[in-house]
Short mmCIF file of C-alpha atoms and ligand atoms in Angstrom, two decimals:
data_model
loop_
_atom_site.label_atom_id
_atom_site.label_comp_id
_atom_site.label_asym_id
_atom_site.label_seq_id
_atom_site.Cartn_x
_atom_site.Cartn_y
_atom_site.Cartn_z
CA MET D 1 41.28 2.28 13.41
CA THR D 2 41.94 -1.29 14.49
CA ASN D 3 39.11 -1.55 16.98
CA ASN D 4 37.28 -4.75 16.07
CA LYS D 5 33.94 -3.71 17.44
CA ILE D 6 31.06 -2.90 15.17
CA ASN D 7 28.46 -0.46 16.44
CA ILE D 8 24.86 -0.44 15.29
CA HIS D 9 22.93 2.81 15.62
CA PHE D 10 19.17 2.37 15.59
CA LEU D 11 17.95 5.55 13.92
CA GLY D 12 14.38 4.53 13.14
CA ALA D 13 11.72 1.80 12.93
CA THR D 14 12.19 0.81 16.57
CA GLY D 15 8.87 0.21 18.30
CA THR D 16 7.18 1.53 15.15
CA VAL D 17 6.90 0.58 11.48
CA THR D 18 8.25 3.79 9.94
CA GLY D 19 11.55 5.64 9.66
CA SER D 20 13.73 2.57 8.92
CA LYS D 21 17.41 3.54 9.32
CA TYR D 22 20.21 1.42 10.78
CA LEU D 23 23.78 2.64 10.76
CA VAL D 24 26.50 0.00 10.82
CA ASP D 25 29.75 1.56 12.02
CA THR D 26 32.89 -0.57 11.81
CA GLY D 27 35.12 2.28 12.94
CA ASP D 28 36.46 2.91 9.45
CA ARG D 29 33.29 2.25 7.45
CA LYS D 30 29.82 3.63 8.04
CA ILE D 31 26.96 2.04 6.16
CA LEU D 32 23.35 3.11 6.45
CA ILE D 33 20.73 0.46 5.74
CA ASP D 34 17.53 2.14 4.54
CA CYS D 35 16.73 5.80 4.93
CA GLY D 36 13.05 6.02 5.69
CA LEU D 37 10.74 8.79 6.70
CA PHE D 38 8.83 8.67 9.98
CA GLN D 39 5.08 8.70 9.40
CA GLY D 40 1.97 8.51 11.55
CA LEU D 41 2.11 9.82 15.13
CA LYS D 42 3.02 13.47 15.35
CA GLU D 43 5.87 12.84 17.80
CA LEU D 44 7.33 10.51 15.16
CA ARG D 45 6.80 12.88 12.24
CA LEU D 46 8.57 15.62 14.19
CA LYS D 47 11.67 13.38 14.27
CA ASN D 48 12.01 13.95 10.52
CA TRP D 49 13.00 17.50 11.41
CA GLU D 50 15.69 16.43 13.90
CA TYR D 51 19.29 15.96 12.84
CA PRO D 52 20.05 12.26 13.36
CA PRO D 53 22.51 11.68 16.23
CA VAL D 54 25.36 10.70 13.87
CA ASN D 55 27.61 12.65 11.56
CA VAL D 56 25.78 12.33 8.24
CA ALA D 57 28.73 13.53 6.15
CA ASP D 58 30.79 10.57 7.45
CA ILE D 59 28.37 7.93 6.13
CA ASP D 60 30.09 6.06 3.27
CA ALA D 61 27.08 4.44 1.58
CA VAL D 62 23.35 3.83 1.85
CA LEU D 63 21.86 0.42 1.00
CA LEU D 64 18.13 0.28 0.30
CA THR D 65 16.03 -2.84 0.88
CA HIS D 66 13.10 -1.45 -1.17
CA GLY D 67 11.50 1.69 -2.49
CA HIS D 68 8.72 2.41 0.01
CA MET D 69 8.64 5.86 1.62
CA ASP D 70 9.28 4.51 5.13
CA HIS D 71 12.56 3.05 3.78
CA THR D 72 13.65 5.80 1.33
CA GLY D 73 11.70 8.98 2.14
CA TYR D 74 14.46 10.60 4.21
CA LEU D 75 17.13 10.43 1.44
CA PRO D 76 16.79 14.04 0.22
CA ARG D 77 17.18 15.24 3.84
CA LEU D 78 20.29 13.08 4.20
CA VAL D 79 21.80 14.66 1.09
CA LYS D 80 20.84 18.11 2.38
CA GLN D 81 22.67 17.25 5.61
CA GLY D 82 25.89 16.50 3.74
CA PHE D 83 25.74 12.86 2.63
CA LYS D 84 27.72 12.37 -0.60
CA GLY D 85 28.12 8.62 -1.05
CA PRO D 86 26.54 6.00 -3.27
CA ILE D 87 22.92 4.93 -2.65
CA TYR D 88 22.64 1.27 -3.63
CA GLY D 89 19.45 -0.61 -4.45
CA THR D 90 18.09 -2.90 -7.15
CA ASN D 91 16.98 -1.10 -10.31
CA PRO D 92 13.23 -1.37 -9.60
CA THR D 93 13.86 -0.17 -6.03
CA LEU D 94 15.61 2.93 -7.33
CA ASP D 95 12.89 3.50 -9.97
CA ILE D 96 10.23 3.31 -7.28
CA ALA D 97 12.25 5.50 -4.93
CA LYS D 98 12.52 8.11 -7.68
CA ILE D 99 8.76 8.10 -8.25
CA ILE D 100 8.00 8.15 -4.54
CA LEU D 101 10.48 10.89 -3.63
CA ASN D 102 9.25 13.18 -6.38
CA ASP D 103 5.68 12.58 -5.32
CA SER D 104 6.56 13.11 -1.67
CA ALA D 105 8.34 16.39 -2.44
CA LYS D 106 5.37 17.60 -4.48
CA ILE D 107 2.92 16.72 -1.72
CA GLN D 108 5.08 18.45 0.87
CA GLU D 109 5.44 21.55 -1.26
CA GLN D 110 1.68 21.67 -1.88
CA GLU D 111 0.87 21.13 1.78
CA ALA D 112 3.29 23.82 2.91
CA GLU D 113 1.82 26.17 0.33
CA ARG D 114 -1.74 25.37 1.37
CA ALA D 115 -0.86 25.68 5.06
CA ASN D 116 0.61 29.11 4.41
CA LYS D 117 -2.40 30.21 2.38
CA GLU D 118 -4.96 28.92 4.86
CA GLY D 119 -2.82 29.62 7.91
CA TYR D 120 -3.22 26.28 9.67
CA SER D 121 0.44 25.45 10.23
CA LYS D 122 2.06 26.14 13.58
CA HIS D 123 5.27 27.03 11.77
CA SER D 124 5.23 30.28 9.91
CA PRO D 125 6.00 30.15 7.17
CA ALA D 126 5.35 26.41 6.79
CA GLU D 127 8.21 24.71 4.99
CA PRO D 128 8.41 21.40 3.14
CA LEU D 129 10.82 18.83 4.59
CA TYR D 130 12.37 18.85 1.13
CA ASP D 131 11.39 20.01 -2.32
CA LEU D 132 11.73 18.76 -5.91
CA ASN D 133 15.10 20.44 -6.19
CA ASP D 134 16.39 18.44 -3.21
CA VAL D 135 15.16 15.23 -4.85
CA GLU D 136 16.94 16.17 -8.06
CA LYS D 137 20.19 16.51 -6.08
CA THR D 138 19.66 13.06 -4.54
CA ILE D 139 19.05 10.96 -7.68
CA PRO D 140 22.65 11.22 -9.05
CA TYR D 141 23.85 9.22 -6.02
CA PHE D 142 21.66 6.23 -7.00
CA LYS D 143 23.58 3.13 -8.10
CA GLY D 144 21.59 0.15 -9.38
CA VAL D 145 22.77 -3.31 -8.35
CA PRO D 146 21.84 -6.78 -9.63
CA PRO D 147 20.13 -9.09 -7.15
CA SER D 148 21.59 -12.41 -5.92
CA GLN D 149 25.26 -11.46 -6.37
CA TRP D 150 27.94 -10.61 -3.86
CA LEU D 151 29.10 -7.10 -4.65
CA PRO D 152 32.15 -5.22 -3.31
CA ILE D 153 30.23 -2.07 -2.35
CA LEU D 154 33.10 -0.57 -0.35
CA LYS D 155 36.65 -1.65 0.44
CA ASP D 156 36.38 -4.77 2.68
CA VAL D 157 32.58 -4.69 2.55
CA LYS D 158 30.56 -7.13 0.46
CA ALA D 159 26.80 -7.04 0.13
CA ARG D 160 24.15 -9.18 -1.52
CA PHE D 161 20.58 -8.12 -2.30
CA GLN D 162 18.14 -11.06 -2.21
CA TYR D 163 14.55 -11.20 -3.52
CA ASN D 164 12.06 -11.02 -0.67
CA GLY D 165 8.73 -10.66 -2.45
CA HIS D 166 7.45 -7.54 -0.66
CA ILE D 167 7.10 -5.12 -3.59
CA LEU D 168 8.76 -4.81 -7.01
CA GLY D 169 12.52 -4.81 -6.52
CA ALA D 170 12.32 -5.52 -2.79
CA THR D 171 15.16 -7.45 -1.19
CA TYR D 172 16.69 -8.39 2.09
CA ILE D 173 20.34 -7.41 2.40
CA GLU D 174 23.25 -9.55 3.48
CA LEU D 175 26.42 -7.79 4.52
CA ASP D 176 29.73 -9.52 5.19
CA LEU D 177 31.82 -7.51 7.63
CA ARG D 178 34.93 -8.81 9.35
CA GLY D 179 33.87 -12.41 8.82
CA LYS D 180 30.39 -11.90 10.21
CA ARG D 181 27.17 -12.11 8.23
CA PHE D 182 24.73 -9.28 8.92
CA VAL D 183 21.22 -9.83 7.54
CA PHE D 184 18.65 -7.05 7.23
CA SER D 185 15.26 -8.53 6.41
CA GLY D 186 13.73 -5.35 4.96
CA ASP D 187 9.97 -5.90 4.72
CA ILE D 188 9.28 -9.56 4.01
CA GLY D 189 6.56 -10.50 1.51
CA ARG D 190 3.97 -13.25 1.43
CA THR D 191 4.57 -16.86 0.52
CA ASN D 192 1.53 -16.95 -1.80
CA ASP D 193 1.19 -13.56 -3.44
CA LEU D 194 -0.89 -13.12 -6.59
CA LEU D 195 1.60 -10.69 -8.09
CA LEU D 196 5.00 -11.57 -6.64
CA PHE D 197 7.14 -14.67 -6.13
CA PRO D 198 7.80 -16.10 -2.66
CA PRO D 199 10.69 -14.59 -0.67
CA LEU D 200 14.13 -16.21 -0.68
CA LYS D 201 15.44 -17.13 2.77
CA PRO D 202 18.85 -16.55 4.36
CA LYS D 203 20.98 -19.60 5.18
CA LYS D 204 23.32 -17.88 7.59
CA ALA D 205 23.01 -14.90 9.93
CA ASP D 206 25.38 -13.89 12.72
CA VAL D 207 23.54 -10.64 13.33
CA LEU D 208 19.93 -10.60 12.20
CA PHE D 209 17.58 -7.64 11.88
CA ILE D 210 14.04 -8.86 11.42
CA GLU D 211 10.91 -6.85 10.75
CA SER D 212 7.86 -7.57 12.91
CA THR D 213 5.00 -5.60 11.31
CA TYR D 214 2.55 -8.46 11.70
CA GLY D 215 4.19 -10.31 14.60
CA GLY D 216 1.48 -12.19 16.47
CA ARG D 217 -1.03 -11.76 13.63
CA PHE D 218 -2.08 -14.23 10.98
CA HIS D 219 -3.25 -13.54 7.42
CA ARG D 220 -5.26 -15.69 5.13
CA ASP D 221 -3.96 -16.37 1.63
CA GLU D 222 -4.51 -13.59 -0.89
CA VAL D 223 -6.82 -15.68 -3.07
CA GLU D 224 -9.14 -16.08 -0.09
CA ALA D 225 -9.69 -12.32 -0.10
CA LEU D 226 -11.26 -12.44 -3.57
CA PRO D 227 -14.74 -13.64 -2.54
CA GLN D 228 -14.71 -11.07 0.29
CA ILE D 229 -13.91 -8.28 -2.15
CA GLU D 230 -16.50 -9.56 -4.63
CA LYS D 231 -19.17 -9.39 -1.91
CA LEU D 232 -18.08 -5.97 -0.77
CA VAL D 233 -18.11 -4.50 -4.30
CA ASN D 234 -21.56 -5.93 -4.99
CA GLU D 235 -23.06 -4.74 -1.72
CA THR D 236 -21.63 -1.26 -2.11
CA ILE D 237 -22.59 -0.81 -5.77
CA ASN D 238 -26.09 -2.29 -5.22
CA ARG D 239 -26.89 0.30 -2.59
CA GLY D 240 -25.68 3.05 -4.91
CA GLY D 241 -22.34 3.67 -3.24
CA SER D 242 -18.72 3.66 -4.37
CA LEU D 243 -15.77 1.66 -3.12
CA PHE D 244 -12.67 3.61 -2.15
CA VAL D 245 -9.41 1.75 -1.70
CA PRO D 246 -6.50 3.69 -0.21
CA SER D 247 -3.39 1.98 -1.42
CA PHE D 248 0.37 2.35 -1.72
CA SER D 249 0.55 3.58 -5.32
CA VAL D 250 3.25 1.23 -6.41
CA GLU D 251 2.55 -2.49 -6.48
CA ARG D 252 -0.31 -2.85 -3.93
CA ALA D 253 -2.37 -0.63 -6.23
CA GLN D 254 -1.53 -2.94 -9.12
CA LEU D 255 -2.51 -5.95 -7.05
CA MET D 256 -5.90 -4.32 -6.43
CA MET D 257 -6.22 -3.54 -10.16
CA LEU D 258 -5.46 -7.18 -10.89
CA ILE D 259 -8.11 -8.38 -8.42
CA PHE D 260 -10.86 -6.05 -9.68
CA TRP D 261 -9.99 -6.91 -13.28
CA ARG D 262 -10.18 -10.67 -12.55
CA LEU D 263 -13.54 -10.29 -10.81
CA LEU D 264 -14.84 -8.22 -13.72
CA LYS D 265 -13.59 -10.73 -16.30
CA GLU D 266 -15.39 -13.51 -14.45
CA ASN D 267 -18.56 -11.37 -14.38
CA LYS D 268 -18.54 -11.43 -10.61
CA ILE D 269 -18.80 -7.67 -10.17
CA PRO D 270 -20.86 -5.10 -12.10
CA LYS D 271 -19.25 -3.04 -14.82
CA VAL D 272 -18.74 0.32 -13.14
CA GLN D 273 -16.05 2.85 -13.76
CA MET D 274 -12.77 1.77 -12.18
CA ILE D 275 -10.32 4.53 -11.42
CA MET D 276 -6.67 4.30 -10.56
CA ASP D 277 -5.93 7.81 -9.41
CA SER D 278 -2.27 8.37 -8.87
CA PRO D 279 0.22 10.78 -10.37
CA MET D 280 2.50 7.74 -10.31
CA GLY D 281 -0.08 5.53 -11.99
CA ALA D 282 0.94 6.45 -15.52
CA ASN D 283 4.49 5.32 -14.83
CA VAL D 284 3.43 2.07 -13.32
CA LEU D 285 2.52 0.05 -16.39
CA GLU D 286 5.86 0.96 -17.86
CA LEU D 287 7.56 -0.06 -14.62
CA PHE D 288 5.82 -3.42 -14.73
CA HIS D 289 7.04 -4.03 -18.29
CA ARG D 290 10.57 -3.10 -17.29
CA THR D 291 10.60 -5.32 -14.22
CA ARG D 292 9.42 -8.49 -15.95
CA ASP D 293 11.63 -10.82 -13.84
CA TRP D 294 10.29 -9.45 -10.59
CA HIS D 295 6.59 -10.35 -10.82
CA ARG D 296 4.12 -12.91 -12.17
CA LEU D 297 2.20 -10.70 -14.65
CA GLU D 298 2.64 -11.34 -18.40
CA ASP D 299 2.97 -8.25 -20.61
CA ASN D 300 -0.38 -8.85 -22.33
CA GLU D 301 -2.16 -9.34 -18.98
CA CYS D 302 -0.68 -6.08 -17.85
CA ASP D 303 -2.03 -4.27 -20.93
CA GLU D 304 -5.46 -5.84 -20.72
CA MET D 305 -5.80 -5.06 -17.05
CA CYS D 306 -4.93 -1.42 -17.61
CA SER D 307 -7.40 -1.08 -20.47
CA HIS D 308 -10.24 -1.47 -17.94
CA PHE D 309 -9.07 1.38 -15.76
CA THR D 310 -9.26 5.13 -15.99
CA VAL D 311 -5.73 6.03 -15.01
CA VAL D 312 -5.83 9.55 -13.63
CA SER D 313 -2.69 11.57 -13.29
CA SER D 314 -3.82 15.19 -13.49
CA TYR D 315 -5.04 16.91 -10.34
CA ARG D 316 -7.74 18.70 -12.36
CA GLU D 317 -9.28 15.36 -13.27
CA THR D 318 -9.28 14.29 -9.61
CA MET D 319 -11.09 17.48 -8.68
CA GLU D 320 -13.77 16.68 -11.29
CA LEU D 321 -14.13 13.02 -10.35
CA ARG D 322 -14.41 13.63 -6.63
CA THR D 323 -17.76 15.35 -7.06
CA ASP D 324 -19.09 12.63 -9.37
CA TYR D 325 -21.38 10.54 -7.17
CA LYS D 326 -22.07 7.65 -9.60
CA PRO D 327 -21.10 4.23 -8.19
CA LYS D 328 -17.50 3.44 -8.99
CA ILE D 329 -14.29 1.89 -7.68
CA VAL D 330 -11.44 4.23 -6.82
CA ILE D 331 -7.90 3.16 -5.98
CA ALA D 332 -5.73 6.05 -4.82
CA GLY D 333 -2.87 6.89 -2.48
CA SER D 334 -1.79 7.08 0.11
CA GLY D 335 -2.02 3.66 1.69
CA MET D 336 -2.46 4.93 5.25
CA LEU D 337 -4.23 8.19 4.27
CA THR D 338 -1.25 10.20 5.47
CA GLY D 339 -1.67 12.30 2.32
CA GLY D 340 -2.37 11.73 -1.35
CA ARG D 341 -5.34 11.99 -3.70
CA MET D 342 -7.64 9.74 -1.66
CA LEU D 343 -8.08 12.64 0.76
CA ASN D 344 -9.58 14.75 -2.02
CA TYR D 345 -12.22 12.07 -2.59
CA LEU D 346 -12.95 11.60 1.10
CA GLU D 347 -13.44 15.31 1.58
CA THR D 348 -16.52 15.17 -0.69
CA GLN D 349 -17.63 11.54 -0.37
CA ALA D 350 -17.01 10.55 3.27
CA GLN D 351 -20.45 11.70 4.38
CA ASN D 352 -22.27 9.11 2.25
CA PRO D 353 -23.04 5.98 4.32
CA ASN D 354 -23.53 3.98 1.10
CA ASN D 355 -19.84 4.34 0.29
CA THR D 356 -17.24 1.88 1.51
CA LEU D 357 -13.65 2.54 2.52
CA LEU D 358 -11.59 -0.60 2.08
CA PHE D 359 -8.17 -0.90 3.73
CA VAL D 360 -5.87 -3.46 2.15
CA GLY D 361 -2.60 -2.58 3.86
CA TYR D 362 -1.10 -1.90 7.25
CA GLN D 363 -2.43 1.18 9.10
CA ALA D 364 0.24 2.55 11.44
CA GLU D 365 -0.55 4.18 14.79
CA GLY D 366 -1.52 7.81 14.52
CA THR D 367 -2.39 7.70 10.81
CA ARG D 368 -5.82 8.78 9.54
CA GLY D 369 -6.28 5.23 8.31
CA ARG D 370 -5.79 3.72 11.77
CA LYS D 371 -8.13 6.29 13.34
CA LEU D 372 -10.96 5.58 10.88
CA LEU D 373 -10.44 1.86 11.37
CA GLU D 374 -10.80 2.43 15.10
CA GLY D 375 -14.16 4.12 14.55
CA ASP D 376 -13.45 7.85 14.23
CA LYS D 377 -16.46 9.69 12.85
CA GLU D 378 -14.58 12.61 11.39
CA LEU D 379 -11.27 13.13 9.65
CA LYS D 380 -9.02 16.10 9.20
CA VAL D 381 -8.36 16.99 5.57
CA TYR D 382 -6.02 19.93 4.91
CA GLY D 383 -6.69 21.49 8.30
CA LYS D 384 -10.50 21.09 8.08
CA TRP D 385 -12.59 18.54 9.98
CA VAL D 386 -14.87 16.53 7.69
CA PRO D 387 -17.67 14.25 8.97
CA PHE D 388 -17.10 10.60 8.15
CA ASP D 389 -19.95 8.16 7.72
CA MET D 390 -18.72 5.51 5.27
CA GLU D 391 -18.61 1.80 6.00
CA VAL D 392 -15.03 0.83 6.89
CA VAL D 393 -13.65 -2.61 6.08
CA GLU D 394 -10.16 -4.03 6.47
CA ILE D 395 -8.98 -7.08 4.58
CA GLU D 396 -5.69 -8.20 6.06
CA GLY D 397 -4.80 -11.02 3.67
CA LEU D 398 -3.83 -8.47 1.01
CA SER D 399 -1.00 -6.98 2.95
CA ALA D 400 2.39 -6.97 1.25
CA HIS D 401 3.81 -8.16 4.56
CA ALA D 402 4.47 -11.65 5.87
CA ASP D 403 2.33 -12.65 8.83
CA HIS D 404 3.63 -14.17 12.07
CA ARG D 405 4.00 -17.67 10.67
CA GLU D 406 5.71 -16.45 7.49
CA LEU D 407 8.17 -14.33 9.53
CA ILE D 408 9.08 -17.34 11.66
CA ASP D 409 9.39 -19.58 8.57
CA TRP D 410 11.61 -17.04 6.85
CA MET D 411 14.27 -17.69 9.51
CA GLY D 412 13.89 -21.45 9.14
CA LYS D 413 16.83 -21.99 6.77
CA ILE D 414 19.41 -20.29 8.99
CA LYS D 415 21.78 -23.07 9.99
CA ASN D 416 23.82 -21.33 12.69
CA THR D 417 22.54 -19.79 15.92
CA PRO D 418 22.65 -16.03 15.41
CA GLU D 419 24.75 -14.14 17.96
CA ARG D 420 22.31 -11.27 18.07
CA ILE D 421 18.78 -10.88 16.75
CA PHE D 422 17.20 -7.44 16.65
CA ILE D 423 13.46 -7.18 16.19
CA VAL D 424 12.64 -3.97 14.35
CA HIS D 425 9.90 -2.40 12.22
CA GLY D 426 6.94 -3.29 14.43
CA GLU D 427 4.79 -1.77 17.14
CA LYS D 428 5.50 -2.96 20.70
CA GLU D 429 2.95 -5.81 20.84
CA SER D 430 3.93 -7.23 17.45
CA ALA D 431 7.65 -7.09 18.24
CA GLU D 432 7.07 -8.87 21.56
CA ALA D 433 4.90 -11.52 19.92
CA LEU D 434 7.64 -12.24 17.39
CA GLN D 435 10.27 -12.33 20.15
CA LYS D 436 8.21 -15.00 21.91
CA GLY D 437 7.64 -16.91 18.66
CA ILE D 438 11.37 -16.98 17.85
CA LYS D 439 12.19 -18.28 21.33
CA GLU D 440 9.50 -20.98 21.15
CA THR D 441 10.39 -22.11 17.63
CA TYR D 442 14.18 -21.90 17.58
CA GLY D 443 15.17 -21.30 21.22
CA TRP D 444 16.91 -18.08 20.14
CA ASP D 445 16.94 -14.91 22.23
CA ALA D 446 16.00 -11.76 20.37
CA GLU D 447 16.21 -8.12 21.45
CA ILE D 448 13.85 -5.21 20.80
CA PRO D 449 16.04 -2.11 20.44
CA GLN D 450 14.97 1.44 21.33
CA LEU D 451 15.28 4.51 19.14
CA TYR D 452 18.73 6.12 19.03
CA THR D 453 20.37 3.33 21.04
CA ILE D 454 23.74 1.95 20.00
CA GLU D 455 24.48 -1.76 20.21
CA GLU D 456 28.02 -3.09 20.16
CA ILE D 457 28.75 -6.25 18.21
CA GLU D 458 31.84 -8.04 19.59
ZN1 ZN J 501 7.60 -1.71 2.66
#
């Protein structure tokens, strides 16, 4: 085909923060950027069961910005639907994706099984979106790429993966197509992160896709959260309660470990049992050693930090610990309480008003996390309603996401005026706030695309 137009299909993360998927179709090449799962609102989750409105078997390659579920969680479905091309990402991104996909498949298998046993699913029999076998069929398509280098990923298509400080291995992606520079921000990290380096910034963008998770919102620096956490731990432990921290298991959980360890070392918090409960937890230390260039932690710090934690991987241990009511600190997944071990703890501990639930990451619309933050007094765990009486606290400065100012600054090195700017990965208000901010700062017009729309690039 000699048609010079490039079509962009918005297949996810439009008006929401989950389901990231953008298909770039040049006519003879089809490249999918990210392949995330929809999470949160039921109407969104149901979209995971729909066949995307493109021919999956025709997609030539998938490029991943980072390993989070909302950017990689759909991959096994894509392979099931006939995708057979390479899946590119940095090595830590692919390692994290592997861990997350296996965990996701296990959780889905368990939930389907439990739903069938207890009969609470509307589908009968309840089925997982994908299982461990589907994940196993997906991994062979993974192809690790080095960061900061232009790579010929397909004929006539060059891509570069650039450090963006969101999680281990996270990058933004630059794509050169027919003389135009496409830039996909991925999720942008913080400028001053305790664990990661500041994001690199693009110098050129003809077509820019920018995330807007925290558009219109401002975070404090991470270090400023430390006294807040110190106070919260002390208050909770002094009244005989425990502190529960739902967290993405990879990287944010390690940041929380680092913070609790530092506070403990400085004798600022009492010596109580600290638990990192995650089936992925055991792999994490190893991952940190292997990804030395991607974060600020020295190997010995990593070891010392871990020595203060009970790292739980077996489900049996979780079931024992969740009925232990001694004051403690528990870090467990999932970050937005959409699943994971934290639910097992909340089922038995949520009724105790001395306990504290601390949110340290973004809570998307429709998730249990968002509902509790908004004041819900009960939560649904495995089909059962459980009364909820814990204190709920949110500390925003610990998010792995850039705030409004950092998003605007991230575009500050772009020398040309982009032809098109698409604001993605944000709820309506945040996307609109960023749109306004871009106009005010740079005078650039930006668009907020809708799900399943196609935009033509001249
Ligand atoms: Zn992310």
